[in-house]
Amino acid sequence: MPSLGLAQSTAKPNATQQGLARIDALEEHVARLNLALQRVQTQPPEHFLLAALNLQSTLQTSRPYPREWQALRDAAPPGGLPTRFAEVLASHAVRGLATAIELRESFLVLAPILGAQVRADQSWLDRGREWLTHLIAAVGLAEAPPPSPAQATIANVSRLLARGQIAAALADLETLDDRLQPVITGWLAQARARVAAEQAVLETILSAFAARAAPP
């Protein structure tokens, strides 16, 4: 009987050690799972990047993009879609955006109106001098006068839009006199919406690539 007690006393520490070993192994396994989860959360999955690229392609058209936008939201990992970008993209998903070609063509319609407004803002004396200078230049007695700053801006914006440089065209138009701004208020809103949406998608794509390239 004493020998039995000795066996029992030696068995208890062994069982305790085995239990502790199992607990240590379980904790190590949980730690590995948490590390793997963190790595997945910090690296956007492939479908998120594909959804962003698909939305970028859709933005080149003028059609609404609610399905593409929803797909991007569903695929976004934690922190992958900043709030400021989400707000911009969501605000135009139902209506869509004017294309670069549509913006260029609509500005060509507005350009003569802007030019007429520039001339209307001149005094009658300035208009008379300009008319006389052009008349003299037409018969070859003098060089044509250079365009006014506003006229040069309008012409340059037309060239920029022909090259698809909407952001640069917007920057030029901001230099126009405040009295000319009401003529292009609607056009400016459409152009700014396109630039903001394109920038939001581009930044989202770049962030996704950067996160994937970052070490775990």
Short mmCIF file of C-alpha atoms in Angstrom, two decimals, residues 24-214:
data_model
loop_
_atom_site.label_atom_id
_atom_site.label_comp_id
_atom_site.label_asym_id
_atom_site.label_seq_id
_atom_site.Cartn_x
_atom_site.Cartn_y
_atom_site.Cartn_z
CA ASP A 24 1.55 26.25 -23.76
CA ALA A 25 1.02 24.58 -27.15
CA LEU A 26 -2.52 25.96 -27.34
CA GLU A 27 -1.36 29.49 -26.48
CA GLU A 28 1.35 29.26 -29.11
CA HIS A 29 -1.21 28.11 -31.69
CA VAL A 30 -3.55 31.00 -30.80
CA ALA A 31 -0.64 33.44 -31.09
CA ARG A 32 0.16 32.12 -34.56
CA LEU A 33 -3.47 32.48 -35.60
CA ASN A 34 -3.56 36.08 -34.37
CA LEU A 35 -0.37 36.88 -36.27
CA ALA A 36 -1.78 35.35 -39.44
CA LEU A 37 -5.01 37.32 -39.00
CA GLN A 38 -3.06 40.55 -38.58
CA ARG A 39 -1.13 39.86 -41.77
CA VAL A 40 -4.33 39.23 -43.70
CA GLN A 41 -5.88 42.43 -42.38
CA THR A 42 -2.89 44.58 -43.33
CA GLN A 43 -2.62 43.20 -46.87
CA PRO A 44 -5.64 43.92 -49.11
CA PRO A 45 -6.94 40.76 -50.76
CA GLU A 46 -6.64 40.42 -54.50
CA HIS A 47 -10.34 41.00 -55.12
CA PHE A 48 -10.18 44.43 -53.47
CA LEU A 49 -7.48 45.57 -55.87
CA LEU A 50 -9.42 44.14 -58.81
CA ALA A 51 -12.57 45.92 -57.65
CA ALA A 52 -10.70 49.23 -57.47
CA LEU A 53 -9.25 48.75 -60.95
CA ASN A 54 -12.70 47.86 -62.28
CA LEU A 55 -14.17 51.03 -60.79
CA GLN A 56 -11.35 53.08 -62.28
CA SER A 57 -12.19 51.66 -65.70
CA THR A 58 -15.90 52.39 -65.23
CA LEU A 59 -15.17 56.02 -64.35
CA GLN A 60 -13.89 56.56 -67.88
CA THR A 61 -17.51 56.36 -68.99
CA SER A 62 -20.40 58.58 -67.97
CA ARG A 63 -22.68 55.79 -66.75
CA PRO A 64 -23.62 55.40 -63.07
CA TYR A 65 -21.51 52.92 -61.09
CA PRO A 66 -23.50 51.76 -58.03
CA ARG A 67 -22.63 48.07 -58.54
CA GLU A 68 -18.91 48.75 -58.99
CA TRP A 69 -18.95 51.00 -55.95
CA GLN A 70 -20.73 48.38 -53.83
CA ALA A 71 -18.24 45.73 -54.96
CA LEU A 72 -15.37 47.96 -53.85
CA ARG A 73 -16.98 48.54 -50.45
CA ASP A 74 -17.62 44.83 -49.93
CA ALA A 75 -14.04 43.94 -50.84
CA ALA A 76 -12.35 46.69 -48.83
CA PRO A 77 -10.17 45.44 -45.95
CA PRO A 78 -10.03 47.37 -42.65
CA GLY A 79 -8.62 50.82 -43.40
CA GLY A 80 -8.35 50.11 -47.12
CA LEU A 81 -10.94 52.67 -48.13
CA PRO A 82 -10.47 56.02 -46.32
CA THR A 83 -13.64 57.92 -45.45
CA ARG A 84 -12.75 60.97 -47.54
CA PHE A 85 -12.42 58.82 -50.67
CA ALA A 86 -15.56 56.83 -49.89
CA GLU A 87 -17.62 60.00 -49.58
CA VAL A 88 -16.44 61.33 -52.95
CA LEU A 89 -17.11 58.08 -54.79
CA ALA A 90 -20.47 57.45 -53.12
CA SER A 91 -21.78 60.94 -53.91
CA HIS A 92 -21.54 60.38 -57.69
CA ALA A 93 -22.28 56.65 -57.96
CA VAL A 94 -25.97 57.04 -58.82
CA ARG A 95 -25.60 59.86 -61.38
CA GLY A 96 -22.22 59.08 -62.91
CA LEU A 97 -19.68 61.63 -64.10
CA ALA A 98 -19.17 63.68 -67.24
CA THR A 99 -16.40 62.18 -69.38
CA ALA A 100 -13.30 64.07 -70.46
CA ILE A 101 -14.70 64.31 -73.99
CA GLU A 102 -18.03 65.65 -72.75
CA LEU A 103 -16.26 68.26 -70.64
CA ARG A 104 -14.15 69.35 -73.60
CA GLU A 105 -17.14 69.64 -75.93
CA SER A 106 -19.26 71.51 -73.41
CA PHE A 107 -16.45 73.98 -72.77
CA LEU A 108 -16.15 74.64 -76.50
CA VAL A 109 -19.77 75.80 -76.32
CA LEU A 110 -19.03 78.02 -73.34
CA ALA A 111 -15.80 79.52 -74.69
CA PRO A 112 -17.50 82.01 -77.09
CA ILE A 113 -19.86 83.04 -74.31
CA LEU A 114 -16.91 83.69 -72.03
CA GLY A 115 -15.16 85.65 -74.76
CA ALA A 116 -18.25 87.79 -75.30
CA GLN A 117 -18.48 88.42 -71.57
CA VAL A 118 -14.83 89.52 -71.53
CA ARG A 119 -15.54 92.07 -74.26
CA ALA A 120 -18.73 93.21 -72.52
CA ASP A 121 -16.72 93.97 -69.40
CA GLN A 122 -14.47 96.35 -71.35
CA SER A 123 -15.22 100.05 -71.50
CA TRP A 124 -16.51 101.47 -74.80
CA LEU A 125 -13.15 103.20 -75.27
CA ASP A 126 -11.20 99.94 -74.85
CA ARG A 127 -13.54 98.15 -77.25
CA GLY A 128 -13.09 100.93 -79.80
CA ARG A 129 -9.33 100.75 -79.55
CA GLU A 130 -9.37 96.97 -79.90
CA TRP A 131 -11.63 97.17 -82.97
CA LEU A 132 -9.41 99.78 -84.57
CA THR A 133 -6.25 97.79 -83.88
CA HIS A 134 -7.74 94.66 -85.40
CA LEU A 135 -8.88 96.65 -88.44
CA ILE A 136 -5.40 98.05 -89.00
CA ALA A 137 -3.89 94.58 -88.59
CA ALA A 138 -6.36 93.14 -91.08
CA VAL A 139 -5.08 95.40 -93.87
CA GLY A 140 -1.45 94.60 -93.04
CA LEU A 141 -0.49 97.92 -91.53
CA ALA A 142 0.20 96.53 -88.07
CA GLU A 143 0.54 93.29 -86.17
CA ALA A 144 -2.51 91.79 -84.54
CA PRO A 145 -2.75 92.78 -80.88
CA PRO A 146 -2.04 90.05 -78.32
CA PRO A 147 -5.09 88.54 -76.61
CA SER A 148 -6.08 89.82 -73.21
CA PRO A 149 -5.15 87.66 -70.18
CA ALA A 150 -8.71 86.34 -69.97
CA GLN A 151 -8.80 85.48 -73.67
CA ALA A 152 -5.43 83.76 -73.42
CA THR A 153 -6.71 81.72 -70.47
CA ILE A 154 -9.81 80.62 -72.36
CA ALA A 155 -7.71 79.54 -75.34
CA ASN A 156 -5.24 77.68 -73.13
CA VAL A 157 -8.03 75.85 -71.29
CA SER A 158 -9.36 74.63 -74.63
CA ARG A 159 -5.91 73.24 -75.47
CA LEU A 160 -5.57 71.56 -72.09
CA LEU A 161 -8.97 69.89 -72.38
CA ALA A 162 -8.07 68.64 -75.85
CA ARG A 163 -5.19 66.78 -74.16
CA GLY A 164 -7.41 65.50 -71.35
CA GLN A 165 -5.72 67.63 -68.68
CA ILE A 166 -8.82 68.53 -66.69
CA ALA A 167 -7.06 69.40 -63.43
CA ALA A 168 -4.72 71.83 -65.19
CA ALA A 169 -7.67 73.41 -67.00
CA LEU A 170 -9.45 73.93 -63.67
CA ALA A 171 -6.38 75.63 -62.23
CA ASP A 172 -6.29 78.03 -65.20
CA LEU A 173 -10.00 78.84 -64.96
CA GLU A 174 -9.62 79.81 -61.32
CA THR A 175 -7.54 82.79 -62.47
CA LEU A 176 -10.46 84.29 -64.39
CA ASP A 177 -12.18 87.35 -63.02
CA ASP A 178 -15.01 86.63 -60.57
CA ARG A 179 -17.49 88.26 -62.96
CA LEU A 180 -16.85 85.44 -65.47
CA GLN A 181 -17.29 82.59 -63.00
CA PRO A 182 -21.13 82.43 -63.15
CA VAL A 183 -20.92 81.52 -66.84
CA ILE A 184 -19.04 78.32 -66.05
CA THR A 185 -20.38 77.41 -62.60
CA GLY A 186 -22.11 74.22 -63.76
CA TRP A 187 -19.15 73.16 -65.88
CA LEU A 188 -16.73 73.70 -63.00
CA ALA A 189 -18.84 71.49 -60.71
CA GLN A 190 -18.81 68.64 -63.23
CA ALA A 191 -15.09 68.94 -63.88
CA ARG A 192 -14.20 69.08 -60.19
CA ALA A 193 -16.36 66.03 -59.50
CA ARG A 194 -14.51 64.01 -62.14
CA VAL A 195 -11.08 65.08 -60.92
CA ALA A 196 -11.97 64.28 -57.30
CA ALA A 197 -13.40 60.84 -58.14
CA GLU A 198 -10.44 59.88 -60.33
CA GLN A 199 -8.05 61.00 -57.61
CA ALA A 200 -9.93 59.00 -54.97
CA VAL A 201 -9.76 55.79 -57.00
CA LEU A 202 -6.11 56.32 -57.89
CA GLU A 203 -5.13 56.90 -54.27
CA THR A 204 -7.07 53.79 -53.24
CA ILE A 205 -5.25 51.68 -55.83
CA LEU A 206 -1.84 53.05 -54.85
CA SER A 207 -2.54 52.40 -51.16
CA ALA A 208 -3.57 48.83 -51.97
CA PHE A 209 -0.35 48.22 -53.88
CA ALA A 210 1.74 49.79 -51.10
CA ALA A 211 0.07 47.66 -48.44
CA ARG A 212 0.67 44.48 -50.42
CA ALA A 213 4.33 45.35 -50.92
CA ALA A 214 4.90 46.13 -47.24
#
